[in-house]
PDB file of C-alpha atoms and ligand atoms in Angstrom:
ATOM      1  CA  MET A   1     111.177 107.485  91.101  1.00 96.00           C
ATOM      2  CA  LYS A   2     111.102 103.465  92.401  1.00 98.00           C
ATOM      3  CA  ILE A   3     110.063 102.262  95.977  1.00 98.00           C
ATOM      4  CA  CYS A   4     110.509  99.147  97.616  1.00 98.00           C
ATOM      5  CA  ARG A   5     110.146  96.966 100.627  1.00 98.00           C
ATOM      6  CA  PHE A   6     113.388  95.258 101.754  1.00 98.00           C
ATOM      7  CA  GLN A   7     114.584  93.210 104.702  1.00 95.00           C
ATOM      8  CA  GLN A   8     117.783  93.248 106.179  1.00 88.00           C
ATOM      9  CA  ASN A   9     119.061  91.178 109.119  1.00 85.00           C
ATOM     10  CA  ASP A  10     115.469  91.174 111.233  1.00 88.00           C
ATOM     11  CA  SER A  11     114.380  94.797 110.154  1.00 93.00           C
ATOM     12  CA  VAL A  12     112.226  95.680 106.973  1.00 96.00           C
ATOM     13  CA  ARG A  13     112.271  98.803 105.714  1.00 97.00           C
ATOM     14  CA  VAL A  14     111.509 101.295 102.976  1.00 97.00           C
ATOM     15  CA  GLY A  15     113.837 101.879 100.107  1.00 97.00           C
ATOM     16  CA  LEU A  16     113.944 104.760  97.093  1.00 97.00           C
ATOM     17  CA  VAL A  17     115.900 102.821  94.304  1.00 97.00           C
ATOM     18  CA  ALA A  18     118.574 104.568  92.530  1.00 93.00           C
ATOM     19  CA  ASP A  19     119.717 102.658  89.780  1.00 90.00           C
ATOM     20  CA  ASN A  20     119.702  99.132  88.399  1.00 87.00           C
ATOM     21  CA  SER A  21     122.176  97.937  91.381  1.00 94.00           C
ATOM     22  CA  THR A  22     121.894 100.645  94.428  1.00 96.00           C
ATOM     23  CA  LEU A  23     119.012 101.770  96.916  1.00 96.00           C
ATOM     24  CA  LEU A  24     119.237 104.414  99.271  1.00 96.00           C
ATOM     25  CA  ASP A  25     117.408 103.935 103.140  1.00 96.00           C
ATOM     26  CA  LEU A  26     114.963 105.687 103.642  1.00 96.00           C
ATOM     27  CA  SER A  27     115.173 104.788 107.496  1.00 94.00           C
ATOM     28  CA  PRO A  28     116.839 107.994 108.456  1.00 93.00           C
ATOM     29  CA  ALA A  29     114.128 110.160 106.789  1.00 93.00           C
ATOM     30  CA  GLY A  30     111.357 109.169 109.082  1.00 93.00           C
ATOM     31  CA  ILE A  31     109.818 106.387 106.432  1.00 95.00           C
ATOM     32  CA  THR A  32     109.811 102.547 107.702  1.00 94.00           C
ATOM     33  CA  ARG A  33     106.245 101.900 106.143  1.00 97.00           C
ATOM     34  CA  LEU A  34     105.040 102.276 102.009  1.00 98.00           C
ATOM     35  CA  ASP A  35     101.466 103.675 102.903  1.00 97.00           C
ATOM     36  CA  SER A  36     103.338 106.637 104.836  1.00 95.00           C
ATOM     37  CA  ILE A  37     104.359 107.291 100.548  1.00 97.00           C
ATOM     38  CA  LEU A  38     101.152 105.942  99.324  1.00 98.00           C
ATOM     39  CA  GLU A  39      98.917 107.619 101.414  1.00 97.00           C
ATOM     40  CA  HIS A  40     100.529 111.341 100.661  1.00 96.00           C
ATOM     41  CA  GLU A  41      99.261 113.976  98.794  1.00 94.00           C
ATOM     42  CA  ASN A  42     102.092 114.529  96.886  1.00 94.00           C
ATOM     43  CA  PRO A  43     103.775 111.173  97.052  1.00 93.00           C
ATOM     44  CA  THR A  44     107.059 112.062  94.565  1.00 93.00           C
ATOM     45  CA  ALA A  45     107.419 115.456  96.116  1.00 92.00           C
ATOM     46  CA  HIS A  46     107.611 114.194  99.448  1.00 90.00           C
ATOM     47  CA  LEU A  47     109.782 111.738  98.632  1.00 91.00           C
ATOM     48  CA  SER A  48     112.272 114.079  96.603  1.00 89.00           C
ATOM     49  CA  ARG A  49     112.654 116.239  99.642  1.00 88.00           C
ATOM     50  CA  CYS A  50     113.680 112.748 101.759  1.00 85.00           C
ATOM     51  CA  ALA A  51     115.645 112.265  99.108  1.00 82.00           C
ATOM     52  CA  GLN A  52     117.732 116.085  99.876  1.00 82.00           C
ATOM     53  CA  GLU A  53     118.636 114.269 103.261  1.00 82.00           C
ATOM     54  CA  LYS A  54     122.035 112.067 103.667  1.00 90.00           C
ATOM     55  CA  LEU A  55     120.567 108.691 103.301  1.00 94.00           C
ATOM     56  CA  PRO A  56     122.725 105.234 103.231  1.00 95.00           C
ATOM     57  CA  ARG A  57     122.760 103.445  99.978  1.00 95.00           C
ATOM     58  CA  LEU A  58     122.748  99.425  99.763  1.00 96.00           C
ATOM     59  CA  PRO A  59     123.390  97.230  97.003  1.00 96.00           C
ATOM     60  CA  LEU A  60     120.430  95.846  95.895  1.00 95.00           C
ATOM     61  CA  ALA A  61     121.553  92.536  95.411  1.00 94.00           C
ATOM     62  CA  GLU A  62     122.853  92.342  99.135  1.00 93.00           C
ATOM     63  CA  VAL A  63     119.257  93.148 100.645  1.00 95.00           C
ATOM     64  CA  GLN A  64     115.971  90.614 100.408  1.00 96.00           C
ATOM     65  CA  LEU A  65     113.307  93.017  98.638  1.00 98.00           C
ATOM     66  CA  LEU A  66     110.130  92.152  99.680  1.00 98.00           C
ATOM     67  CA  ALA A  67     106.610  92.047  97.720  1.00 98.00           C
ATOM     68  CA  PRO A  68     105.345  95.657  97.381  1.00 98.00           C
ATOM     69  CA  ILE A  69     102.673  95.681  99.868  1.00 98.00           C
ATOM     70  CA  GLU A  70     101.559  96.177 103.647  1.00 98.00           C
ATOM     71  CA  GLN A  71      98.147  95.568 104.502  1.00 98.00           C
ATOM     72  CA  GLN A  72      95.996  95.843 101.007  1.00 98.00           C
ATOM     73  CA  GLU A  73      93.837  93.831  99.491  1.00 98.00           C
ATOM     74  CA  VAL A  74      94.784  91.771  96.134  1.00 98.00           C
ATOM     75  CA  TRP A  75      91.926  92.418  93.088  1.00 98.00           C
ATOM     76  CA  ALA A  76      92.041  91.921  89.660  1.00 98.00           C
ATOM     77  CA  VAL A  77      89.939  92.110  86.505  1.00 98.00           C
ATOM     78  CA  GLY A  78      90.167  89.601  83.748  1.00 97.00           C
ATOM     79  CA  VAL A  79      89.193  89.513  80.190  1.00 96.00           C
ATOM     80  CA  THR A  80      90.789  93.150  79.579  1.00 97.00           C
ATOM     81  CA  TYR A  81      92.621  91.565  77.056  1.00 95.00           C
ATOM     82  CA  LEU A  82      91.416  90.411  73.285  1.00 94.00           C
ATOM     83  CA  ARG A  83      94.293  87.621  73.544  1.00 92.00           C
ATOM     84  CA  SER A  84      92.239  86.644  77.388  1.00 93.00           C
ATOM     85  CA  LYS A  85      88.734  86.324  75.835  1.00 94.00           C
ATOM     86  CA  THR A  86      89.694  84.220  72.899  1.00 94.00           C
ATOM     87  CA  ALA A  87      91.972  81.610  75.338  1.00 93.00           C
ATOM     88  CA  ARG A  88      89.472  81.024  77.519  1.00 92.00           C
ATOM     89  CA  MET A  89      86.554  81.290  74.858  1.00 94.00           C
ATOM     90  CA  GLU A  90      88.726  78.041  73.215  1.00 92.00           C
ATOM     91  CA  GLU A  91      89.365  76.851  76.585  1.00 88.00           C
ATOM     92  CA  SER A  92      85.510  75.916  77.499  1.00 86.00           C
ATOM     93  CA  ASP A  93      81.526  75.738  75.364  1.00 87.00           C
ATOM     94  CA  PHE A  94      80.332  76.169  78.551  1.00 85.00           C
ATOM     95  CA  SER A  95      81.566  79.437  79.837  1.00 88.00           C
ATOM     96  CA  ALA A  96      82.302  80.790  76.004  1.00 93.00           C
ATOM     97  CA  SER A  97      79.359  83.256  76.303  1.00 93.00           C
ATOM     98  CA  ALA A  98      79.833  84.371  79.294  1.00 92.00           C
ATOM     99  CA  TYR A  99      83.396  85.481  78.724  1.00 93.00           C
ATOM    100  CA  ASP A 100      82.490  86.802  75.127  1.00 94.00           C
ATOM    101  CA  LYS A 101      80.008  88.794  77.070  1.00 95.00           C
ATOM    102  CA  VAL A 102      82.106  90.731  79.599  1.00 95.00           C
ATOM    103  CA  TYR A 103      84.240  91.581  77.367  1.00 96.00           C
ATOM    104  CA  SER A 104      81.870  94.247  75.933  1.00 95.00           C
ATOM    105  CA  ALA A 105      79.820  95.109  78.641  1.00 97.00           C
ATOM    106  CA  ASP A 106      80.139  97.892  80.893  1.00 97.00           C
ATOM    107  CA  ARG A 107      80.549  96.121  84.360  1.00 98.00           C
ATOM    108  CA  PRO A 108      84.368  94.375  83.774  1.00 98.00           C
ATOM    109  CA  GLU A 109      84.785  91.014  85.377  1.00 97.00           C
ATOM    110  CA  LEU A 110      86.376  91.885  88.804  1.00 98.00           C
ATOM    111  CA  PHE A 111      87.552  89.089  91.316  1.00 98.00           C
ATOM    112  CA  PHE A 112      89.299  89.432  95.142  1.00 98.00           C
ATOM    113  CA  LYS A 113      92.759  87.947  94.473  1.00 98.00           C
ATOM    114  CA  SER A 114      95.003  87.927  97.699  1.00 98.00           C
ATOM    115  CA  LEU A 115      95.346  88.765 101.264  1.00 98.00           C
ATOM    116  CA  ALA A 116      99.068  90.982 101.385  1.00 98.00           C
ATOM    117  CA  GLU A 117     100.144  88.600 103.798  1.00 98.00           C
ATOM    118  CA  LYS A 118      99.869  86.056 101.253  1.00 98.00           C
ATOM    119  CA  VAL A 119     101.505  87.710  98.059  1.00 98.00           C
ATOM    120  CA  SER A 120     104.822  86.265  96.960  1.00 98.00           C
ATOM    121  CA  GLY A 121     107.540  88.588  96.588  1.00 98.00           C
ATOM    122  CA  PRO A 122     111.078  88.947  94.344  1.00 98.00           C
ATOM    123  CA  GLY A 123     112.495  85.722  94.348  1.00 98.00           C
ATOM    124  CA  GLY A 124     109.731  84.052  96.286  1.00 98.00           C
ATOM    125  CA  PRO A 125     107.636  80.849  95.115  1.00 98.00           C
ATOM    126  CA  VAL A 126     104.333  80.465  92.689  1.00 98.00           C
ATOM    127  CA  GLY A 127     102.183  78.225  92.984  1.00 98.00           C
ATOM    128  CA  ILE A 128     100.618  75.339  90.883  1.00 98.00           C
ATOM    129  CA  ARG A 129      97.916  73.330  92.847  1.00 98.00           C
ATOM    130  CA  MET A 130      98.585  70.004  92.784  1.00 98.00           C
ATOM    131  CA  ASP A 131      94.690  68.941  91.825  1.00 98.00           C
ATOM    132  CA  ALA A 132      95.059  70.419  88.293  1.00 98.00           C
ATOM    133  CA  LYS A 133      96.631  69.150  85.345  1.00 98.00           C
ATOM    134  CA  TRP A 134      97.489  73.019  83.321  1.00 98.00           C
ATOM    135  CA  ASN A 135      98.608  75.658  85.111  1.00 98.00           C
ATOM    136  CA  VAL A 136      99.955  78.816  83.368  1.00 98.00           C
ATOM    137  CA  PRO A 137     101.329  82.530  84.990  1.00 98.00           C
ATOM    138  CA  GLU A 138      99.539  85.534  84.417  1.00 98.00           C
ATOM    139  CA  PRO A 139     101.855  88.606  83.603  1.00 98.00           C
ATOM    140  CA  GLU A 140      99.859  91.378  84.301  1.00 98.00           C
ATOM    141  CA  LEU A 141     100.646  95.468  85.443  1.00 98.00           C
ATOM    142  CA  ALA A 142      99.249  95.938  88.689  1.00 98.00           C
ATOM    143  CA  LEU A 143      97.875  99.202  89.503  1.00 98.00           C
ATOM    144  CA  VAL A 144      98.600 100.851  93.207  1.00 98.00           C
ATOM    145  CA  VAL A 145      95.512 102.682  94.733  1.00 98.00           C
ATOM    146  CA  ASN A 146      95.352 104.861  97.766  1.00 98.00           C
ATOM    147  CA  SER A 147      92.538 104.776 100.021  1.00 98.00           C
ATOM    148  CA  LYS A 148      91.258 107.913  98.423  1.00 97.00           C
ATOM    149  CA  GLY A 149      90.777 105.415  95.177  1.00 97.00           C
ATOM    150  CA  SER A 150      93.785 107.722  93.198  1.00 97.00           C
ATOM    151  CA  ILE A 151      96.577 105.386  91.015  1.00 98.00           C
ATOM    152  CA  VAL A 152      99.564 106.363  93.016  1.00 98.00           C
ATOM    153  CA  GLY A 153     101.914 103.051  91.395  1.00 98.00           C
ATOM    154  CA  TYR A 154     102.334 100.285  89.642  1.00 98.00           C
ATOM    155  CA  THR A 155     103.877  97.305  89.854  1.00 98.00           C
ATOM    156  CA  VAL A 156     104.474  93.953  88.701  1.00 98.00           C
ATOM    157  CA  GLY A 157     101.891  90.990  89.350  1.00 98.00           C
ATOM    158  CA  ASN A 158     101.213  87.700  88.031  1.00 98.00           C
ATOM    159  CA  ASP A 159      98.073  86.023  88.811  1.00 98.00           C
ATOM    160  CA  MET A 160      98.493  82.233  88.459  1.00 98.00           C
ATOM    161  CA  SER A 161      95.841  79.972  87.015  1.00 98.00           C
ATOM    162  CA  SER A 162      94.773  77.041  87.003  1.00 98.00           C
ATOM    163  CA  ARG A 163      92.851  76.787  83.466  1.00 97.00           C
ATOM    164  CA  ASP A 164      91.476  73.308  83.866  1.00 96.00           C
ATOM    165  CA  ILE A 165      89.836  74.480  86.985  1.00 97.00           C
ATOM    166  CA  GLU A 166      88.578  77.360  85.391  1.00 95.00           C
ATOM    167  CA  GLY A 167      87.844  76.078  82.326  1.00 94.00           C
ATOM    168  CA  GLU A 168      85.370  73.086  83.227  1.00 94.00           C
ATOM    169  CA  ASN A 169      82.985  75.229  85.290  1.00 93.00           C
ATOM    170  CA  LEU A 170      82.941  79.590  86.518  1.00 92.00           C
ATOM    171  CA  LEU A 171      81.608  78.907  89.518  1.00 95.00           C
ATOM    172  CA  TYR A 172      85.299  77.363  89.847  1.00 97.00           C
ATOM    173  CA  LEU A 173      87.337  80.290  89.385  1.00 97.00           C
ATOM    174  CA  PRO A 174      87.976  81.021  93.309  1.00 98.00           C
ATOM    175  CA  GLN A 175      89.835  78.134  93.030  1.00 98.00           C
ATOM    176  CA  ALA A 176      91.283  78.101  90.002  1.00 98.00           C
ATOM    177  CA  LYS A 177      93.145  81.728  91.105  1.00 98.00           C
ATOM    178  CA  ILE A 178      93.235  81.474  94.685  1.00 98.00           C
ATOM    179  CA  TYR A 179      95.256  79.347  95.855  1.00 98.00           C
ATOM    180  CA  LYS A 180      98.920  79.409  98.290  1.00 98.00           C
ATOM    181  CA  HIS A 181     101.439  81.077  96.230  1.00 98.00           C
ATOM    182  CA  SER A 182      98.680  82.215  93.876  1.00 98.00           C
ATOM    183  CA  CYS A 183      99.734  85.533  93.609  1.00 99.00           C
ATOM    184  CA  ALA A 184     103.494  87.773  93.246  1.00 99.00           C
ATOM    185  CA  LEU A 185     103.735  91.443  92.962  1.00 99.00           C
ATOM    186  CA  GLY A 186     107.283  93.066  92.311  1.00 98.00           C
ATOM    187  CA  PRO A 187     110.056  94.038  92.662  1.00 98.00           C
ATOM    188  CA  TRP A 188     109.004  97.656  93.510  1.00 98.00           C
ATOM    189  CA  ILE A 189     106.505 100.244  92.519  1.00 98.00           C
ATOM    190  CA  THR A 190     106.785 103.006  90.211  1.00 98.00           C
ATOM    191  CA  LEU A 191     105.130 106.332  91.537  1.00 97.00           C
ATOM    192  CA  GLY A 192     103.799 109.038  89.773  1.00 85.00           C
ATOM    193  CA  THR A 193     104.032 107.931  85.444  1.00 95.00           C
ATOM    194  CA  PRO A 194     100.606 108.950  83.967  1.00 96.00           C
ATOM    195  CA  GLU A 195      98.350 106.465  82.083  1.00 97.00           C
ATOM    196  CA  THR A 196      98.922 107.675  78.541  1.00 97.00           C
ATOM    197  CA  GLU A 197     102.478 107.062  79.410  1.00 98.00           C
ATOM    198  CA  THR A 198     101.899 103.466  81.289  1.00 98.00           C
ATOM    199  CA  ARG A 199      99.926 102.622  78.210  1.00 98.00           C
ATOM    200  CA  GLU A 200     103.668 103.057  76.705  1.00 98.00           C
ATOM    201  CA  TRP A 201     104.984 100.271  78.524  1.00 98.00           C
ATOM    202  CA  THR A 202     105.241  95.854  78.011  1.00 98.00           C
ATOM    203  CA  ILE A 203     104.820  93.346  78.891  1.00 98.00           C
ATOM    204  CA  ALA A 204     107.365  90.105  78.500  1.00 98.00           C
ATOM    205  CA  ILE A 205     107.502  87.339  80.262  1.00 98.00           C
ATOM    206  CA  GLU A 206     109.884  84.602  79.743  1.00 98.00           C
ATOM    207  CA  ILE A 207     109.593  80.488  81.650  1.00 98.00           C
ATOM    208  CA  LYS A 208     113.359  78.617  82.027  1.00 98.00           C
ATOM    209  CA  ARG A 209     113.300  75.405  82.815  1.00 98.00           C
ATOM    210  CA  ASP A 210     116.121  73.342  83.444  1.00 98.00           C
ATOM    211  CA  GLY A 211     118.183  77.082  82.485  1.00 97.00           C
ATOM    212  CA  LYS A 212     116.154  76.978  78.956  1.00 98.00           C
ATOM    213  CA  SER A 213     114.023  79.126  77.442  1.00 98.00           C
ATOM    214  CA  VAL A 214     110.286  76.709  77.177  1.00 98.00           C
ATOM    215  CA  PHE A 215     107.791  80.074  76.246  1.00 98.00           C
ATOM    216  CA  SER A 216     108.597  83.635  76.135  1.00 98.00           C
ATOM    217  CA  GLY A 217     106.056  85.920  75.274  1.00 98.00           C
ATOM    218  CA  GLU A 218     105.004  89.763  75.700  1.00 98.00           C
ATOM    219  CA  THR A 219     102.187  92.301  75.109  1.00 98.00           C
ATOM    220  CA  SER A 220     101.355  96.068  75.490  1.00 98.00           C
ATOM    221  CA  VAL A 221      99.987  97.657  78.488  1.00 98.00           C
ATOM    222  CA  GLY A 222      98.034  99.763  75.508  1.00 98.00           C
ATOM    223  CA  ARG A 223      96.561  96.913  74.117  1.00 98.00           C
ATOM    224  CA  ILE A 224      93.401  96.744  77.715  1.00 98.00           C
ATOM    225  CA  LYS A 225      90.463  97.751  76.382  1.00 97.00           C
ATOM    226  CA  ARG A 226      89.772  99.860  79.421  1.00 98.00           C
ATOM    227  CA  SER A 227      90.709 102.660  80.754  1.00 98.00           C
ATOM    228  CA  PHE A 228      92.228 102.617  84.688  1.00 98.00           C
ATOM    229  CA  ALA A 229      89.279 105.095  85.634  1.00 97.00           C
ATOM    230  CA  ASP A 230      86.993 102.985  84.490  1.00 98.00           C
ATOM    231  CA  LEU A 231      88.688  99.919  86.029  1.00 98.00           C
ATOM    232  CA  VAL A 232      89.104 101.836  89.463  1.00 98.00           C
ATOM    233  CA  HIS A 233      85.664 103.104  89.807  1.00 98.00           C
ATOM    234  CA  TYR A 234      84.107  99.050  89.547  1.00 98.00           C
ATOM    235  CA  LEU A 235      87.069  98.128  92.627  1.00 98.00           C
ATOM    236  CA  THR A 236      85.354 101.108  94.675  1.00 98.00           C
ATOM    237  CA  ARG A 237      81.818 100.776  93.881  1.00 97.00           C
ATOM    238  CA  SER A 238      80.239 100.417  97.152  1.00 97.00           C
ATOM    239  CA  GLN A 239      83.177  99.414  98.559  1.00 97.00           C
ATOM    240  CA  GLU A 240      86.260 101.028 100.782  1.00 97.00           C
ATOM    241  CA  PHE A 241      89.460 100.426 101.009  1.00 98.00           C
ATOM    242  CA  PRO A 242      90.988 101.799 104.450  1.00 98.00           C
ATOM    243  CA  HIS A 243      94.551 100.613 103.332  1.00 98.00           C
ATOM    244  CA  GLY A 244      94.241 100.650  99.400  1.00 98.00           C
ATOM    245  CA  ALA A 245      94.568  97.687  97.118  1.00 98.00           C
ATOM    246  CA  VAL A 246      96.114  96.663  94.323  1.00 98.00           C
ATOM    247  CA  LEU A 247      94.292  96.219  91.640  1.00 98.00           C
ATOM    248  CA  LEU A 248      95.773  93.918  88.368  1.00 98.00           C
ATOM    249  CA  THR A 249      94.576  94.717  85.159  1.00 98.00           C
ATOM    250  CA  GLY A 250      94.799  91.284  83.823  1.00 98.00           C
ATOM    251  CA  THR A 251      96.546  89.265  81.186  1.00 98.00           C
ATOM    252  CA  GLY A 252      97.544  89.820  77.443  1.00 97.00           C
ATOM    253  CA  VAL A 253      99.714  86.891  77.047  1.00 97.00           C
ATOM    254  CA  VAL A 254      98.550  83.397  77.460  1.00 96.00           C
ATOM    255  CA  PRO A 255     100.788  80.397  75.979  1.00 97.00           C
ATOM    256  CA  ASP A 256      99.543  78.169  73.639  1.00 95.00           C
ATOM    257  CA  ASP A 257      97.373  75.760  75.062  1.00 95.00           C
ATOM    258  CA  SER A 258      99.778  72.522  74.946  1.00 96.00           C
ATOM    259  CA  PHE A 259     101.948  74.592  77.418  1.00 98.00           C
ATOM    260  CA  THR A 260     102.187  74.207  81.173  1.00 98.00           C
ATOM    261  CA  LEU A 261     103.936  74.740  83.982  1.00 98.00           C
ATOM    262  CA  HIS A 262     106.285  72.145  86.250  1.00 98.00           C
ATOM    263  CA  ALA A 263     107.816  72.616  89.622  1.00 98.00           C
ATOM    264  CA  ASN A 264     110.794  74.364  89.808  1.00 98.00           C
ATOM    265  CA  ASP A 265     110.562  76.778  86.319  1.00 98.00           C
ATOM    266  CA  ILE A 266     111.522  79.896  86.555  1.00 98.00           C
ATOM    267  CA  THR A 267     109.078  83.104  85.481  1.00 98.00           C
ATOM    268  CA  GLU A 268     110.621  86.355  84.523  1.00 98.00           C
ATOM    269  CA  ILE A 269     108.227  88.897  84.323  1.00 98.00           C
ATOM    270  CA  ASN A 270     109.816  92.288  83.046  1.00 98.00           C
ATOM    271  CA  ILE A 271     106.984  95.682  82.797  1.00 98.00           C
ATOM    272  CA  SER A 272     109.224  98.253  80.865  1.00 98.00           C
ATOM    273  CA  GLY A 273     108.685 101.271  82.905  1.00 97.00           C
ATOM    274  CA  ILE A 274     109.323  99.293  86.283  1.00 98.00           C
ATOM    275  CA  GLY A 275     111.975  96.001  86.400  1.00 97.00           C
ATOM    276  CA  THR A 276     111.487  92.073  86.363  1.00 98.00           C
ATOM    277  CA  LEU A 277     110.009  90.091  88.825  1.00 98.00           C
ATOM    278  CA  LYS A 278     111.632  86.536  89.299  1.00 98.00           C
ATOM    279  CA  ASN A 279     109.808  83.441  90.559  1.00 98.00           C
ATOM    280  CA  THR A 280     110.615  80.077  90.982  1.00 98.00           C
ATOM    281  CA  VAL A 281     107.483  77.510  90.252  1.00 98.00           C
ATOM    282  CA  ALA A 282     106.134  75.332  93.162  1.00 98.00           C
ATOM    283  CA  VAL A 283     103.607  72.181  93.635  1.00 98.00           C
ATOM    284  CA  VAL A 284     100.812  73.571  96.274  1.00 98.00           C
TER     285      VAL A 284
HETATM  286  O1  DO4 B 301      87.952  84.618  84.088  1.00 75.14           O
HETATM  287  C1  DO4 B 301      89.252  84.419  83.794  1.00 75.14           C
HETATM  288  C2  DO4 B 301      89.667  84.987  84.396  1.00 75.14           C
HETATM  289  C3  DO4 B 301      90.749  85.675  83.962  1.00 75.14           C
HETATM  290  C4  DO4 B 301      91.762  86.587  83.691  1.00 75.14           C
HETATM  291  O2  DO4 B 301      92.517  86.610  84.671  1.00 75.14           O
HETATM  292  C5  DO4 B 301      92.315  87.665  82.836  1.00 75.14           C
HETATM  293  O3  DO4 B 301      92.370  87.952  81.773  1.00 75.14           O
HETATM  294  O4  DO4 B 301      94.119  88.019  82.923  1.00 75.14           O
HETATM  295 MG1   MG B 302      94.487  87.368  85.516  1.00 75.14          MG
END
């Protein structure tokens, strides 16, 4: 089951995605916020009951989808794929041993990424810093975690990053990773898939410039080195998330070192069990 946030006229509502072109507006069933589903003890059963009511059907093309997040903090883990470790070590002699060590250490690299209100949604901008020369998208599976620390769903994430700033000095990581429009999520949340099934999903990205493809790449969720339970365990250690959290699980697709994003490039990230998140690059 897939749930989304959308705007129609001036109101923000929650929808159940019925198929590739239609959603059911859940507001007549009393569901006006995602958290009423995400915090429910059985989100999919709750939603199935609500969906039995006669609900308005809306063409997806006629609504504005919003980032599927309300008040959750967004966090990210890094260096969870071998490809990411190798890319990071090549990017910086200075930091190479830190990336090498964190890939095999018990404790993962974990960093704060964004406040909910700063996240870009489907069709929104993703930023490249005006003081960076080497910028990339990072296509990542995002775990949707409720306030009890349970993984209740998944969405598509983009952990936009400035590789020259990150490579210059590890201590610049927050500047390389956290700036205006540096995080995008969407197009919706897929609920109720067990980790074993999610690990079969593929993550693909295509970047288009002036209508032509300039980069494409693909990986599999199954290549993430750590279990989801382990990642959430470290996220929630000595920490509370009263509104839940969204956790980006790291990138396994890194373009060649000669590639950098340009303003107006289009990024399209598809995760097979979820859908496609499309954004336009803007200099910030
Ligand atoms: O320390 C660098 C961050 C790596 C990252 O964001 C990733 O692997 O996805
Ligand atoms: Mg990342």
